[in-house]
CSV table of C-alpha atoms in Angstrom, one decimal:
chain,number,residue,atom,x,y,z
A,1,UNK,CA,-2.1,-14.6,-16.6
A,2,UNK,CA,-3.3,-14.1,-20.2
A,3,UNK,CA,-5.7,-11.3,-21.2
A,4,UNK,CA,-9.2,-12.1,-22.3
A,5,UNK,CA,-10.2,-11.2,-25.9
A,6,UNK,CA,-11.2,-7.6,-26.4
A,7,UNK,CA,-14.7,-6.9,-28.0
A,8,UNK,CA,-14.0,-4.0,-30.3
A,9,UNK,CA,-16.2,-2.1,-32.8
A,10,UNK,CA,-16.5,1.3,-34.4
A,11,UNK,CA,-19.7,3.0,-35.6
A,12,UNK,CA,-20.2,6.2,-37.7
A,13,UNK,CA,-23.4,8.2,-36.8
A,14,UNK,CA,-24.9,11.6,-37.4
A,15,UNK,CA,-26.0,14.1,-34.8
A,16,UNK,CA,-29.5,15.1,-36.0
A,17,UNK,CA,-30.1,17.4,-33.1
A,18,UNK,CA,-26.9,19.5,-33.7
A,19,UNK,CA,-27.3,20.6,-37.3
A,20,UNK,CA,-24.7,23.0,-38.8
A,21,UNK,CA,-25.6,26.4,-40.3
A,22,UNK,CA,-25.6,24.8,-43.8
A,23,UNK,CA,-28.3,22.4,-42.6
A,24,UNK,CA,-26.1,19.3,-42.6
A,25,UNK,CA,-25.7,16.9,-39.7
A,26,UNK,CA,-22.1,16.5,-38.2
A,27,UNK,CA,-20.8,13.0,-38.4
A,28,UNK,CA,-19.5,11.3,-35.2
A,29,UNK,CA,-17.4,8.2,-34.6
A,30,UNK,CA,-18.2,5.9,-31.7
A,31,UNK,CA,-15.5,3.5,-30.5
A,32,UNK,CA,-16.5,0.6,-28.2
A,33,UNK,CA,-14.1,-1.7,-26.4
A,34,UNK,CA,-15.6,-4.3,-24.0
A,35,UNK,CA,-18.8,-2.3,-23.5
A,36,UNK,CA,-17.0,1.0,-22.8
A,37,UNK,CA,-17.5,3.9,-25.3
A,38,UNK,CA,-15.7,7.0,-26.5
A,39,UNK,CA,-17.1,9.4,-29.1
A,40,UNK,CA,-15.3,12.0,-31.3
A,41,UNK,CA,-16.1,14.3,-34.2
A,42,UNK,CA,-14.4,13.6,-37.5
A,43,UNK,CA,-15.0,17.1,-38.9
A,44,UNK,CA,-17.3,16.0,-41.7
A,45,UNK,CA,-21.0,16.5,-42.2
A,46,UNK,CA,-23.8,15.2,-44.5
A,47,UNK,CA,-27.4,16.1,-45.4
A,48,UNK,CA,-29.7,14.0,-43.1
A,49,UNK,CA,-31.5,12.4,-46.0
A,50,UNK,CA,-28.3,11.2,-47.5
A,51,UNK,CA,-27.2,9.2,-44.5
A,52,UNK,CA,-27.5,5.4,-44.3
A,53,UNK,CA,-27.5,4.6,-40.5
A,54,UNK,CA,-27.4,0.9,-41.0
A,55,UNK,CA,-24.2,1.0,-43.2
A,56,UNK,CA,-22.7,4.0,-41.5
A,57,UNK,CA,-22.0,5.8,-44.8
A,58,UNK,CA,-23.5,8.5,-47.1
A,59,UNK,CA,-25.9,7.5,-50.0
A,60,UNK,CA,-25.2,8.7,-53.5
A,61,UNK,CA,-22.9,8.5,-56.5
A,62,UNK,CA,-21.8,12.1,-56.8
A,63,UNK,CA,-18.2,13.1,-56.3
A,64,UNK,CA,-18.8,14.8,-52.9
A,65,UNK,CA,-20.5,11.7,-51.5
A,66,UNK,CA,-17.8,9.3,-52.9
A,67,UNK,CA,-15.1,11.4,-51.3
A,68,UNK,CA,-16.9,11.5,-48.0
A,69,UNK,CA,-17.3,7.7,-47.9
A,70,UNK,CA,-13.7,7.3,-48.9
A,71,UNK,CA,-12.7,9.5,-46.0
A,72,UNK,CA,-14.9,7.5,-43.6
A,73,UNK,CA,-13.2,4.3,-44.8
A,74,UNK,CA,-9.8,5.9,-44.2
A,75,UNK,CA,-10.8,6.8,-40.7
A,76,UNK,CA,-12.1,3.3,-40.1
A,77,UNK,CA,-8.8,1.8,-41.3
A,78,UNK,CA,-6.7,4.1,-39.1
A,79,UNK,CA,-8.6,3.2,-36.0
A,80,UNK,CA,-8.3,-0.5,-36.8
A,81,UNK,CA,-4.6,0.0,-37.4
A,82,UNK,CA,-4.1,1.6,-34.0
A,83,UNK,CA,-6.0,-1.2,-32.4
A,84,UNK,CA,-3.9,-3.9,-34.1
A,85,UNK,CA,-0.6,-2.2,-33.2
A,86,UNK,CA,-1.6,-2.0,-29.5
A,87,UNK,CA,-2.7,-5.7,-29.6
A,88,UNK,CA,0.6,-6.8,-31.2
A,89,UNK,CA,2.6,-4.8,-28.6
A,90,UNK,CA,0.5,-6.3,-25.8
A,91,UNK,CA,-0.4,-2.8,-24.7
A,92,UNK,CA,-3.5,-1.8,-22.7
A,93,UNK,CA,-6.5,-1.1,-25.0
A,94,UNK,CA,-9.7,0.8,-24.1
A,95,UNK,CA,-12.0,3.2,-26.0
A,96,UNK,CA,-10.4,6.3,-24.5
A,97,UNK,CA,-6.9,5.3,-25.5
A,98,UNK,CA,-8.0,4.6,-29.1
A,99,UNK,CA,-9.7,8.0,-29.2
A,100,UNK,CA,-6.6,9.9,-27.9
A,101,UNK,CA,-4.3,8.1,-30.3
A,102,UNK,CA,-6.6,8.8,-33.2
A,103,UNK,CA,-6.6,12.5,-32.3
A,104,UNK,CA,-2.8,12.5,-32.4
A,105,UNK,CA,-2.2,12.7,-28.6
A,106,UNK,CA,0.7,10.8,-27.0
A,107,UNK,CA,1.1,7.3,-28.4
A,108,UNK,CA,1.7,6.1,-24.9
A,109,UNK,CA,-0.5,7.9,-22.4
A,110,UNK,CA,0.8,7.8,-18.8
A,111,UNK,CA,-0.5,4.5,-17.4
A,112,UNK,CA,-1.2,3.9,-13.7
A,113,UNK,CA,0.7,0.6,-13.2
A,114,UNK,CA,3.5,1.7,-15.5
A,115,UNK,CA,4.1,4.8,-13.4
A,116,UNK,CA,3.6,2.9,-10.2
A,117,UNK,CA,6.2,0.3,-11.1
A,118,UNK,CA,8.7,3.0,-12.0
A,119,UNK,CA,8.0,4.6,-8.6
A,120,UNK,CA,8.5,1.3,-6.9
A,121,UNK,CA,11.8,0.6,-8.8
A,122,UNK,CA,13.3,3.8,-7.4
A,123,UNK,CA,12.1,2.9,-3.9
A,124,UNK,CA,13.7,-0.5,-4.2
A,125,UNK,CA,17.0,1.1,-5.3
A,126,UNK,CA,17.0,3.2,-2.1
A,127,UNK,CA,16.0,0.3,0.2
A,128,UNK,CA,18.2,0.3,3.2
A,129,UNK,CA,19.1,4.0,2.6
A,130,UNK,CA,15.9,6.0,2.6
A,131,UNK,CA,13.3,3.3,2.8
A,132,UNK,CA,13.0,0.0,4.8
A,133,UNK,CA,12.1,-3.3,3.2
A,134,UNK,CA,8.6,-3.3,4.6
A,135,UNK,CA,7.7,0.0,3.0
A,136,UNK,CA,9.0,-1.2,-0.4
A,137,UNK,CA,7.2,-4.5,-0.2
A,138,UNK,CA,3.9,-2.8,0.7
A,139,UNK,CA,4.1,-0.5,-2.4
A,140,UNK,CA,4.9,-3.5,-4.6
A,141,UNK,CA,1.9,-5.4,-3.1
A,142,UNK,CA,-0.3,-2.4,-3.9
A,143,UNK,CA,0.6,-2.7,-7.6
A,144,UNK,CA,-0.2,-6.4,-7.5
A,145,UNK,CA,-3.6,-5.8,-5.9
A,146,UNK,CA,-4.3,-3.1,-8.5
A,147,UNK,CA,-3.2,-5.4,-11.3
A,148,UNK,CA,-5.6,-8.1,-10.1
A,149,UNK,CA,-8.5,-5.7,-9.7
A,150,UNK,CA,-8.0,-4.3,-13.2
A,151,UNK,CA,-8.1,-7.8,-14.7
A,152,UNK,CA,-11.0,-9.1,-12.7
A,153,UNK,CA,-13.2,-6.0,-12.7
A,154,UNK,CA,-12.3,-4.2,-16.0
A,155,UNK,CA,-10.6,-6.9,-18.1
A,156,UNK,CA,-7.6,-4.6,-18.5
A,157,UNK,CA,-3.9,-4.9,-17.9
A,158,UNK,CA,-3.4,-1.2,-17.1
A,159,UNK,CA,-5.4,2.0,-17.2
A,160,UNK,CA,-4.5,5.6,-18.2
A,161,UNK,CA,-4.0,7.8,-15.2
A,162,UNK,CA,-6.6,10.2,-16.6
A,163,UNK,CA,-9.2,7.4,-16.2
A,164,UNK,CA,-8.5,7.0,-12.5
A,165,UNK,CA,-11.5,8.6,-10.8
A,166,UNK,CA,-13.3,8.6,-7.5
A,167,UNK,CA,-15.3,5.5,-8.5
A,168,UNK,CA,-12.1,3.6,-9.4
A,169,UNK,CA,-10.6,4.4,-6.0
A,170,UNK,CA,-13.7,3.3,-4.1
A,171,UNK,CA,-13.8,0.1,-6.2
A,172,UNK,CA,-10.1,-0.5,-5.2
A,173,UNK,CA,-11.0,0.0,-1.5
A,174,UNK,CA,-13.8,-2.5,-1.8
A,175,UNK,CA,-11.5,-5.0,-3.6
A,176,UNK,CA,-8.8,-4.8,-1.0
A,177,UNK,CA,-11.3,-5.4,1.8
A,178,UNK,CA,-13.6,-8.0,0.2
A,179,UNK,CA,-11.2,-9.9,-2.1
A,180,UNK,CA,-7.9,-9.6,-0.2
A,181,UNK,CA,-9.4,-9.7,3.2
A,182,UNK,CA,-7.6,-6.6,4.6
A,183,UNK,CA,-8.9,-4.8,7.7
A,184,UNK,CA,-9.6,-1.1,7.7
A,185,UNK,CA,-6.2,0.1,8.8
A,186,UNK,CA,-4.3,-2.1,6.3
A,187,UNK,CA,-6.7,-0.9,3.5
A,188,UNK,CA,-6.0,2.7,4.3
A,189,UNK,CA,-2.2,2.0,3.9
A,190,UNK,CA,-2.8,0.7,0.4
A,191,UNK,CA,-5.0,3.7,-0.5
A,192,UNK,CA,-2.3,6.0,0.8
A,193,UNK,CA,0.2,4.3,-1.5
A,194,UNK,CA,-2.1,4.8,-4.4
A,195,UNK,CA,-2.6,8.4,-3.4
A,196,UNK,CA,1.2,9.0,-3.4
A,197,UNK,CA,1.3,8.0,-7.1
A,198,UNK,CA,-1.7,10.1,-7.9
A,199,UNK,CA,0.0,13.1,-6.4
A,200,UNK,CA,3.0,12.4,-8.5
A,201,UNK,CA,0.8,12.4,-11.6
A,202,UNK,CA,-0.7,15.8,-10.5
A,203,UNK,CA,2.7,17.3,-9.9
A,204,UNK,CA,3.8,16.2,-13.4
A,205,UNK,CA,0.5,17.5,-14.9
A,206,UNK,CA,-0.3,14.0,-16.3
A,207,UNK,CA,-3.8,14.5,-14.7
A,208,UNK,CA,-5.7,17.7,-14.0
A,209,UNK,CA,-8.2,16.6,-11.3
A,210,UNK,CA,-7.4,14.9,-8.0
A,211,UNK,CA,-9.5,11.7,-7.9
A,212,UNK,CA,-9.0,11.5,-4.1
A,213,UNK,CA,-10.8,14.8,-3.7
A,214,UNK,CA,-13.5,14.4,-0.9
A,215,UNK,CA,-12.2,10.9,0.0
A,216,UNK,CA,-11.2,10.8,3.7
A,217,UNK,CA,-9.2,8.0,5.4
A,218,UNK,CA,-10.6,6.7,8.6
A,219,UNK,CA,-8.3,4.5,10.7
A,220,UNK,CA,-9.7,2.4,13.6
A,221,UNK,CA,-8.1,2.6,17.0
A,222,UNK,CA,-5.6,-0.3,17.4
A,223,UNK,CA,-6.2,-2.7,20.2
A,224,UNK,CA,-2.5,-3.1,21.3
A,225,UNK,CA,-1.9,-6.1,23.5
A,226,UNK,CA,0.9,-6.0,26.1
A,227,UNK,CA,2.1,-7.9,29.2
A,228,UNK,CA,1.8,-6.8,32.7
A,229,UNK,CA,4.9,-6.8,35.0
A,230,UNK,CA,3.6,-10.0,36.6
A,231,UNK,CA,3.3,-11.7,33.2
A,232,UNK,CA,6.7,-10.5,32.1
A,233,UNK,CA,8.3,-11.8,35.3
A,234,UNK,CA,6.7,-15.2,34.7
A,235,UNK,CA,8.5,-15.4,31.4
A,236,UNK,CA,11.8,-14.0,32.9
A,237,UNK,CA,11.9,-16.6,35.7
A,238,UNK,CA,10.8,-19.6,33.7
A,239,UNK,CA,13.5,-22.2,33.1
A,240,UNK,CA,13.5,-23.7,29.6
A,241,UNK,CA,15.1,-27.0,28.7
A,242,UNK,CA,14.7,-26.4,25.0
A,243,UNK,CA,17.5,-24.1,23.7
A,244,UNK,CA,15.5,-22.5,20.9
A,245,UNK,CA,12.8,-21.4,23.4
A,246,UNK,CA,15.4,-20.0,25.8
A,247,UNK,CA,16.9,-17.9,23.0
A,248,UNK,CA,13.6,-16.6,21.9
A,249,UNK,CA,12.6,-15.9,25.5
A,250,UNK,CA,15.8,-13.9,26.0
A,251,UNK,CA,15.3,-11.9,22.9
A,252,UNK,CA,11.7,-11.1,23.9
A,253,UNK,CA,12.8,-10.0,27.4
A,254,UNK,CA,15.5,-7.9,25.8
A,255,UNK,CA,12.9,-6.1,23.6
A,256,UNK,CA,10.5,-5.8,26.5
A,257,UNK,CA,13.2,-3.9,28.6
A,258,UNK,CA,14.5,-1.8,25.7
A,259,UNK,CA,11.5,-1.1,23.5
A,260,UNK,CA,13.3,-2.2,20.4
A,261,UNK,CA,11.1,-3.5,17.5
A,262,UNK,CA,11.9,-6.8,15.9
A,263,UNK,CA,13.7,-5.4,12.9
A,264,UNK,CA,15.8,-3.1,15.2
A,265,UNK,CA,16.9,-5.9,17.5
A,266,UNK,CA,17.6,-8.1,14.5
A,267,UNK,CA,20.0,-5.4,13.2
A,268,UNK,CA,21.5,-4.3,16.5
A,269,UNK,CA,25.3,-4.4,16.4
A,270,UNK,CA,27.9,-3.7,19.1
A,271,UNK,CA,28.5,-0.4,17.4
A,272,UNK,CA,25.0,0.7,18.6
A,273,UNK,CA,26.1,0.2,22.3
A,274,UNK,CA,28.0,3.0,24.0
A,275,UNK,CA,28.9,4.3,27.4
A,276,UNK,CA,28.5,7.8,28.7
A,277,UNK,CA,30.9,9.7,31.0
A,278,UNK,CA,29.3,8.1,34.1
A,279,UNK,CA,29.9,4.6,32.8
A,280,UNK,CA,26.2,3.9,32.0
A,281,UNK,CA,25.5,1.8,28.9
A,282,UNK,CA,23.1,3.2,26.2
A,283,UNK,CA,21.6,1.9,23.0
A,284,UNK,CA,21.8,4.6,20.4
A,285,UNK,CA,20.4,3.4,17.1
A,286,UNK,CA,18.2,4.9,14.3
A,287,UNK,CA,15.0,3.0,13.8
A,288,UNK,CA,14.8,0.8,10.7
A,289,UNK,CA,11.2,2.0,10.0
A,290,UNK,CA,11.6,5.8,10.3
A,291,UNK,CA,15.3,6.4,10.8
A,292,UNK,CA,14.4,8.3,14.0
A,293,UNK,CA,17.2,8.0,16.6
A,294,UNK,CA,16.4,5.8,19.7
A,295,UNK,CA,18.3,6.6,22.9
A,296,UNK,CA,17.7,3.9,25.4
A,297,UNK,CA,19.5,3.4,28.8
A,298,UNK,CA,20.6,-0.3,29.0
A,299,UNK,CA,19.3,-1.9,32.1
A,300,UNK,CA,21.2,-4.7,33.9
A,301,UNK,CA,19.1,-7.6,32.6
A,302,UNK,CA,19.3,-6.8,28.9
A,303,UNK,CA,23.0,-6.1,29.3
A,304,UNK,CA,23.4,-9.6,30.9
A,305,UNK,CA,21.5,-11.1,27.9
A,306,UNK,CA,23.9,-9.3,25.6
A,307,UNK,CA,26.9,-10.8,27.4
A,308,UNK,CA,25.3,-14.3,27.4
A,309,UNK,CA,25.3,-14.3,23.6
A,310,UNK,CA,28.6,-12.5,23.0
A,311,UNK,CA,30.3,-15.6,21.8
A,312,UNK,CA,27.3,-17.2,20.0
A,313,UNK,CA,28.4,-18.4,16.5
A,314,UNK,CA,25.5,-16.6,14.8
A,315,UNK,CA,26.3,-13.3,16.5
A,316,UNK,CA,30.0,-13.6,15.5
A,317,UNK,CA,29.1,-14.6,11.9
A,318,UNK,CA,26.7,-11.7,11.4
A,319,UNK,CA,28.3,-9.1,13.6
A,320,UNK,CA,25.2,-8.6,15.7
A,321,UNK,CA,24.3,-8.5,19.4
A,322,UNK,CA,21.7,-11.3,19.5
A,323,UNK,CA,21.0,-14.5,17.4
A,324,UNK,CA,17.6,-13.3,16.2
A,325,UNK,CA,15.7,-15.9,14.1
A,326,UNK,CA,13.0,-14.9,11.5
A,327,UNK,CA,10.0,-13.0,12.6
A,328,UNK,CA,7.8,-16.0,11.7
A,329,UNK,CA,9.8,-18.4,13.8
A,330,UNK,CA,10.0,-16.0,16.7
A,331,UNK,CA,6.2,-15.6,16.7
A,332,UNK,CA,5.7,-19.4,16.5
A,333,UNK,CA,8.0,-20.1,19.4
A,334,UNK,CA,6.5,-17.3,21.5
A,335,UNK,CA,3.2,-19.1,21.3
A,336,UNK,CA,4.9,-22.1,22.9
A,337,UNK,CA,6.4,-19.9,25.5
A,338,UNK,CA,2.9,-18.4,26.3
A,339,UNK,CA,1.5,-21.9,26.7
A,340,UNK,CA,4.3,-23.0,29.0
A,341,UNK,CA,3.9,-19.9,31.2
A,342,UNK,CA,0.1,-20.2,31.2
A,343,UNK,CA,-0.3,-16.7,29.6
A,344,UNK,CA,-3.6,-16.5,27.7
A,345,UNK,CA,-2.5,-13.6,25.5
A,346,UNK,CA,-1.2,-14.2,21.9
A,347,UNK,CA,2.4,-13.3,22.1
A,348,UNK,CA,4.2,-11.8,19.2
A,349,UNK,CA,7.5,-9.9,18.7
A,350,UNK,CA,5.8,-6.5,18.7
A,351,UNK,CA,4.0,-7.2,22.0
A,352,UNK,CA,7.5,-6.8,23.6
A,353,UNK,CA,7.7,-3.1,22.4
A,354,UNK,CA,4.1,-2.5,23.7
A,355,UNK,CA,5.1,-4.1,27.0
A,356,UNK,CA,8.1,-1.8,27.4
A,357,UNK,CA,6.0,1.3,26.8
A,358,UNK,CA,3.2,0.2,29.2
A,359,UNK,CA,5.6,-0.9,32.0
A,360,UNK,CA,7.5,2.4,31.6
A,361,UNK,CA,4.3,4.4,32.0
A,362,UNK,CA,3.2,2.3,35.0
A,363,UNK,CA,6.5,3.1,36.6
A,364,UNK,CA,6.1,6.8,36.2
A,365,UNK,CA,8.6,7.3,33.3
A,366,UNK,CA,7.7,10.6,31.6
A,367,UNK,CA,5.9,10.5,28.2
A,368,UNK,CA,8.7,12.7,26.7
A,369,UNK,CA,11.4,10.1,27.7
A,370,UNK,CA,9.4,7.2,26.3
A,371,UNK,CA,9.0,9.1,23.0
A,372,UNK,CA,12.8,9.4,22.8
A,373,UNK,CA,13.4,5.8,23.7
A,374,UNK,CA,10.8,4.4,21.3
A,375,UNK,CA,11.9,6.8,18.5
A,376,UNK,CA,8.3,7.9,17.8
A,377,UNK,CA,7.7,10.8,15.4
A,378,UNK,CA,4.6,11.9,17.2
A,379,UNK,CA,3.8,11.9,20.9
A,380,UNK,CA,0.2,11.0,20.1
A,381,UNK,CA,1.5,7.5,19.1
A,382,UNK,CA,3.0,7.1,22.5
A,383,UNK,CA,-0.1,8.4,24.3
A,384,UNK,CA,-2.0,5.3,22.9
A,385,UNK,CA,-0.1,3.3,25.6
A,386,UNK,CA,-1.3,5.7,28.3
A,387,UNK,CA,-4.9,5.1,27.3
A,388,UNK,CA,-4.2,1.3,27.5
A,389,UNK,CA,-2.9,1.7,31.0
A,390,UNK,CA,-6.0,3.8,32.0
A,391,UNK,CA,-8.1,0.9,30.8
A,392,UNK,CA,-6.0,-1.6,32.7
A,393,UNK,CA,-6.3,0.5,35.9
A,394,UNK,CA,-10.1,0.6,35.4
A,395,UNK,CA,-10.3,-3.2,34.9
A,396,UNK,CA,-8.1,-3.9,38.0
A,397,UNK,CA,-10.2,-1.5,40.1
A,398,UNK,CA,-13.3,-3.5,39.2
A,399,UNK,CA,-12.0,-6.3,41.4
A,400,UNK,CA,-12.1,-3.9,44.4
A,401,UNK,CA,-15.4,-2.5,43.2
A,402,UNK,CA,-17.0,-5.9,43.4
A,403,UNK,CA,-15.5,-6.7,46.8
A,404,UNK,CA,-16.7,-3.4,48.4
A,405,UNK,CA,-20.0,-3.0,46.5
A,406,UNK,CA,-22.9,-1.8,48.6
């Protein structure tokens, strides 16, 4: 996407209200780029009566006046030269950058997207080690959204970190919601990604003030869908004539009885399955998302599903336990399964994990055990499912309430 043309001008003016001790008015320089201004002093002054505001120069033929006008022309030339060099190198241009470069500050001020991309490059290099793909992709998406907003709202390719202020962050929040159609919780994730880079800038002293000061993140409570035991049994007992639906059903049931998330079951290998000294089978695997260890007793049904696909060509080829298709295909086939089983809920791969938690709570499994099996970092995350179950109990009791109403 090409940049629009910059509207650039410079103007010399005098400060009539700030006269010096010798009675002369100090001369200022105003730089304007696309309507944004920056002003600076050039350490020169002139008697008020000798200033031509229209031409931006001093009036007179004496040596002092000629030298002053010559200096003003030299300043003008220098600013234009800086502007041309930035344009030729296709670097970001705004009034503040021109002012800083004229004052001899860093030729390349730390820029938001430049720093952000370097941060993301390091994350991508550590993908699969310290960070999962989803995290890396979200940081890269944050940069793309910032890039789009800067071009649309400010006609800029990048912005100095020093210019990122409270108003800019609120503008980004609005852009992500209004233009990109993100809900509140997704928007908060992008803002947190931006905050991470801002903190990096603060730590390196590239900026002095925190633009996130007094900005608070508010996440809405997630409405996590799950299947009841009856609904899960409908899927388990259903016979499927179509092989692809049978495979997806088996993977969904496996996740519903182990609590594994999609990416974890996709990368589950025989090496993650072990036996204890009593002969019981366990899944011991670090979560792809957080690297927290999951310790899950393997029930008979998921173990039978494992055995069923032991010789599957896809499992042998990839060295995995189950032939898991892409998340998109899984979710598409799960909708077919829901229709066939007359389940009104919108099935997705992650509903299996929610189902496991809710079924475990309904069957009196302790919250501490569920935390270990799910690999949660915070028990408060797990307690969300307990609240869901409370709501379900209340809804189910409404049936009795209506039957025995007075």
